[in-house]
Coordinates of C-alpha atoms in Angstrom, one line a residue:
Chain A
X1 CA -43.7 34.0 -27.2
X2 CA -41.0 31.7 -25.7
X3 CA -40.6 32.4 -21.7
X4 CA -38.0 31.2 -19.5
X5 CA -38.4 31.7 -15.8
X6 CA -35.9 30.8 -13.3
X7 CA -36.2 30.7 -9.7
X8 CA -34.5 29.4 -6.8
X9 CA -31.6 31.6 -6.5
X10 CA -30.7 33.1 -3.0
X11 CA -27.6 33.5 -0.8
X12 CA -26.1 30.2 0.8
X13 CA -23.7 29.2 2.5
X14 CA -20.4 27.3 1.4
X15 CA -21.1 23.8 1.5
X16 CA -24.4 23.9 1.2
X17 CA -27.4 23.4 -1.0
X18 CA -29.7 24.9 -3.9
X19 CA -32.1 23.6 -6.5
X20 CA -32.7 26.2 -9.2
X21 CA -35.9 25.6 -10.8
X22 CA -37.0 26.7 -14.7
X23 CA -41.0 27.0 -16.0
X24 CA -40.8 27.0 -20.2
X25 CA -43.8 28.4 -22.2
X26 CA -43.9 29.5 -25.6
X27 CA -42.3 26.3 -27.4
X28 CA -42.6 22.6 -26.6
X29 CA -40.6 22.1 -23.8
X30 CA -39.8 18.4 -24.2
X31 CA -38.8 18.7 -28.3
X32 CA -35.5 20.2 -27.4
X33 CA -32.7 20.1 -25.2
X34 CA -32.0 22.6 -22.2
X35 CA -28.8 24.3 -20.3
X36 CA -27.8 26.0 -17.8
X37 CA -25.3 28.9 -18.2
X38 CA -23.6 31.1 -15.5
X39 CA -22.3 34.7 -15.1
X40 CA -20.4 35.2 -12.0
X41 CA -20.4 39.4 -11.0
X42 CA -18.3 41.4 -14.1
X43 CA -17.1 38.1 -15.5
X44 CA -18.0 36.5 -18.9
X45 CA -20.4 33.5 -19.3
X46 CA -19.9 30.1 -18.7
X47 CA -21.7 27.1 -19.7
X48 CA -23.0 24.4 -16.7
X49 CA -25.0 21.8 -18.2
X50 CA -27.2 19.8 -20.5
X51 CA -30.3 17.4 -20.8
X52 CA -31.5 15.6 -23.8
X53 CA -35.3 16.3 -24.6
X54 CA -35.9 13.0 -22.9
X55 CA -33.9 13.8 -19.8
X56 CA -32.0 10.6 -20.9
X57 CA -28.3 12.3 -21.0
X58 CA -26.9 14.9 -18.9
X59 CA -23.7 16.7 -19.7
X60 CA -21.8 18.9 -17.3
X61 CA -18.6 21.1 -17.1
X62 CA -16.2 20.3 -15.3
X63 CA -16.3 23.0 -12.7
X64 CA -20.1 21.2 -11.5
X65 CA -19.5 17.4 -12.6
X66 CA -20.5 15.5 -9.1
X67 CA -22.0 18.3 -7.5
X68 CA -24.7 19.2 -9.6
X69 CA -27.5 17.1 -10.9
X70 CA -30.1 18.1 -13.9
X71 CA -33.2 17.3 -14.2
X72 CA -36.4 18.0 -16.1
X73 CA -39.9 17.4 -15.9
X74 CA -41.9 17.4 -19.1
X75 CA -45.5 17.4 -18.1
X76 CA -45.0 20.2 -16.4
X77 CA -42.3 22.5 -18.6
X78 CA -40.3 22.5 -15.9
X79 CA -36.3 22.4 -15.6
X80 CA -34.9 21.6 -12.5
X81 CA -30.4 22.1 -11.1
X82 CA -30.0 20.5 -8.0
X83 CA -26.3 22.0 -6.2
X84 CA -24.9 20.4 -4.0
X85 CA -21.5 21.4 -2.2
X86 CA -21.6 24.8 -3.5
X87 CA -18.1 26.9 -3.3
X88 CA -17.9 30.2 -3.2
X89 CA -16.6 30.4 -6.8
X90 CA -20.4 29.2 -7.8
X91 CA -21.8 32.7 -7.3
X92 CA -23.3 33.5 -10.4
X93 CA -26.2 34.9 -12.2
X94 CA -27.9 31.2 -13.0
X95 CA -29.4 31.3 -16.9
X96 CA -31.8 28.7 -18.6
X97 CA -31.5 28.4 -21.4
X98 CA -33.3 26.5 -24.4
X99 CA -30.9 25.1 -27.5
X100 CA -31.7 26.4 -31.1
X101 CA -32.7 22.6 -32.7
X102 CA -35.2 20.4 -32.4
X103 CA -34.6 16.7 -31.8
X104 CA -32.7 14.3 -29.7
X105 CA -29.4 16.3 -30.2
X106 CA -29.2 19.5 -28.9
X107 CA -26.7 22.1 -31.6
X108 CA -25.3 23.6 -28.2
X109 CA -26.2 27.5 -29.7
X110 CA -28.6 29.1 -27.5
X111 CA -31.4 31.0 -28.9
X112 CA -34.0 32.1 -26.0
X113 CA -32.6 33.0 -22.1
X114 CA -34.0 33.4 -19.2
X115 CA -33.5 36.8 -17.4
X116 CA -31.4 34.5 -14.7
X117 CA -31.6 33.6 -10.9
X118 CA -28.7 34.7 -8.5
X119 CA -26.6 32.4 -6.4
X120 CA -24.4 33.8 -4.0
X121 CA -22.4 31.4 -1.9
X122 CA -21.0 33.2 1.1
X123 CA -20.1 32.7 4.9
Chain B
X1 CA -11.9 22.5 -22.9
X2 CA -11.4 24.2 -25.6
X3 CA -10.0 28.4 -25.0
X4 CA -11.8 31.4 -27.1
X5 CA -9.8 34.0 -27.3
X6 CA -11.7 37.8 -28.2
X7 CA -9.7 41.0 -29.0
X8 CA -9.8 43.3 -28.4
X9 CA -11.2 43.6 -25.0
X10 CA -12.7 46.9 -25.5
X11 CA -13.5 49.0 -28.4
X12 CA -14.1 53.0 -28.7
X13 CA -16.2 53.8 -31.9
X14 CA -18.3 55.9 -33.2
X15 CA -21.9 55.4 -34.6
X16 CA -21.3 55.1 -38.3
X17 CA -18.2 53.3 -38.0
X18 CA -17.5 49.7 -39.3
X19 CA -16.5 47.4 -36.3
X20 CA -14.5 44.0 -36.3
X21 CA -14.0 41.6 -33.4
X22 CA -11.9 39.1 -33.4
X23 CA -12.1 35.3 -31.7
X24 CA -9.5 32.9 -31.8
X25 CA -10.1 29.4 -30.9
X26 CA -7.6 27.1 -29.1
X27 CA -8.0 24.5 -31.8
X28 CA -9.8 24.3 -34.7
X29 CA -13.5 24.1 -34.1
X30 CA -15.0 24.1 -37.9
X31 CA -17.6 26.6 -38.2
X32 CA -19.0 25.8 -34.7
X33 CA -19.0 29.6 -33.7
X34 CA -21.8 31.6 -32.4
X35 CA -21.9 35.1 -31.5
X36 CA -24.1 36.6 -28.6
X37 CA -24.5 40.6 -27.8
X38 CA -25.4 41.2 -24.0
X39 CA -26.6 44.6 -22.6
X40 CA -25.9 45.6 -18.9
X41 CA -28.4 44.0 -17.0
X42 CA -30.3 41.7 -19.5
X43 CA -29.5 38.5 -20.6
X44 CA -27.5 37.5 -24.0
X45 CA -29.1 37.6 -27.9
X46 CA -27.9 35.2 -30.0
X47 CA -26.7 37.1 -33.2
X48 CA -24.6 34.6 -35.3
X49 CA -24.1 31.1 -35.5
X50 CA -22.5 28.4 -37.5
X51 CA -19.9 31.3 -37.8
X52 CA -21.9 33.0 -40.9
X53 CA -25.5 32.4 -40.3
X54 CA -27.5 35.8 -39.4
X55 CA -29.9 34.7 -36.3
X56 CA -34.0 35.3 -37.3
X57 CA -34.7 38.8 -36.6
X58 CA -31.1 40.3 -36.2
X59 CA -30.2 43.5 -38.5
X60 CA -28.4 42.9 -41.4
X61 CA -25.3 45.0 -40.5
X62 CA -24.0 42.1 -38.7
X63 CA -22.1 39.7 -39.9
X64 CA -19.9 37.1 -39.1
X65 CA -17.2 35.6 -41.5
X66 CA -14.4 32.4 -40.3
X67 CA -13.5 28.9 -40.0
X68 CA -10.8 26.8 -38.3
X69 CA -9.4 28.7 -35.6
X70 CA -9.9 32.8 -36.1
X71 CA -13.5 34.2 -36.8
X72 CA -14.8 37.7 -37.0
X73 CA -17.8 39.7 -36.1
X74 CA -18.7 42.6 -38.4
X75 CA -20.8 45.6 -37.7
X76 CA -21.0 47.7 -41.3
X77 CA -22.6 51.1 -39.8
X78 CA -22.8 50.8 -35.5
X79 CA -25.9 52.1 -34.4
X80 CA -26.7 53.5 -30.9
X81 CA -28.7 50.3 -30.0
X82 CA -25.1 48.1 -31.1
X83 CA -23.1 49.6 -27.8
X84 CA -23.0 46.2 -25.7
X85 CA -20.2 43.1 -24.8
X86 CA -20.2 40.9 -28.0
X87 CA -19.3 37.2 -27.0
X88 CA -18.0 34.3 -29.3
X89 CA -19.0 30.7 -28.1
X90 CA -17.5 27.4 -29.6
X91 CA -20.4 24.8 -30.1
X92 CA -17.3 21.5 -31.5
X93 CA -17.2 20.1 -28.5
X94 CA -19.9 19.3 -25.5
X95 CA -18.1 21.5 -23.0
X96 CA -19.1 24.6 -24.7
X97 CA -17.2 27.4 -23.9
X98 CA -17.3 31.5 -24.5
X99 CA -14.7 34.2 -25.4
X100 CA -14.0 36.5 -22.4
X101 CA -16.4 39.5 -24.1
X102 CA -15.6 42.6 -25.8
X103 CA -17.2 45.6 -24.5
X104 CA -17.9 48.2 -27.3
X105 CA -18.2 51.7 -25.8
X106 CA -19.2 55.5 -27.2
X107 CA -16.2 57.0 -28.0

């Protein structure tokens, strides 16, 4: 059974600093390229990033590009989101994610969640 | 970034009825169009994607038909267990991007 288990998440303050943190069972973690998508309070979902199965390329949205970093560990199944200069507009339910194909290019369709981590960036 | 456009936002139906959402995409993304359903308080399913393939495991009453720009979720006969937010998400370019959700609710 694939298992996506995020951690991490707590209540900062603007400006400041997070890594969110993601353990992958179930599946081979480093035949497949991961994301990270967001769900701030009532709103819909938003996509963040992306990392190749070799953690050789990262793609991010524009909303994060320069403030967040992704990363991943494959010996040990492990995702990591480093946030830096969080706003408060970066409160969000925090979702790994793992991408439907297998191979160097991820489809960008997202077949297994995590149940999520919450941010909350407030004074 | 390319803008996915749902409608409506809500829907009222009955279970029984047949059910069609509607996305619109900004600019033409192919078939690059998944659908997700989301309870309250759990994380997305993926449903649909390449705007017509049925998701392993996911009931045959849905469906999804489109290309270009306009694509459309179908649920033949809603069932108690289909009253959720339905999402569309374009996969054409890297900065994926989802519809804005429509909620459908017990009427």
């Amino acid at each position: 059974e694939v298992q996506l288990v995020e951690s991490g998440g707590v209540v900062v303050q603007p400006g400041g600093s997070l890594r969110l943190s993601c353990v992958a069972s179930g599946f081979t973690f480093h035949d497949y390229t991961m994301h990270w998508v967001r769900q701030a309070p009532g709103k819909s979902l938003e996509w963040v990033s992306l990392i190749t199965r070799d953690g050789g390329r990262t793609f991010y949205a524009d909303s994060v590009k320069g403030r967040f970093t992704l990363s991943r560990d494959n010996s040990k199944d492990s995702l990591y989101l480093q946030m830096n200069s969080l706003r408060t507009e970066d409160t969000a339910l925090y979702y790994c994610v793992k991408d439907i194909r297998l191979g160097d290019r991820g489809l960008g369709v997202f077949d297994y969640w995590g149940q999520g981590t919450l941010v909350t960036v407030s004074s | 970034d390319i803008q996915m456009t749902q409608s409506p936002s809500t829907l009222s139906a009955s279970v029984g009825d047949r059910v069609t959402i509607t996305c619109r995409a900004s600019q033409s993304i192919s078939s690059w169009l998944a659908w997700y359903q989301q309870k309250p308080g759990k994380a997305p399913k993926l449903l649909i994607y390449k705007a017509s393939t049925l998701q392993s495991g996911v009931p045959s009453r849905f469906s999804g038909s489109g290309s270009g720009t306009e694509f459309i979720l179908t649920i033949s006969s809603l069932q108690p267990d289909d009253f959720a937010t339905y999402y569309c998400q374009q996969y054409n370019s890297y900065s994926r991007t989802f519809g804005q959700g429509t909620k459908v609710e017990i009427k």
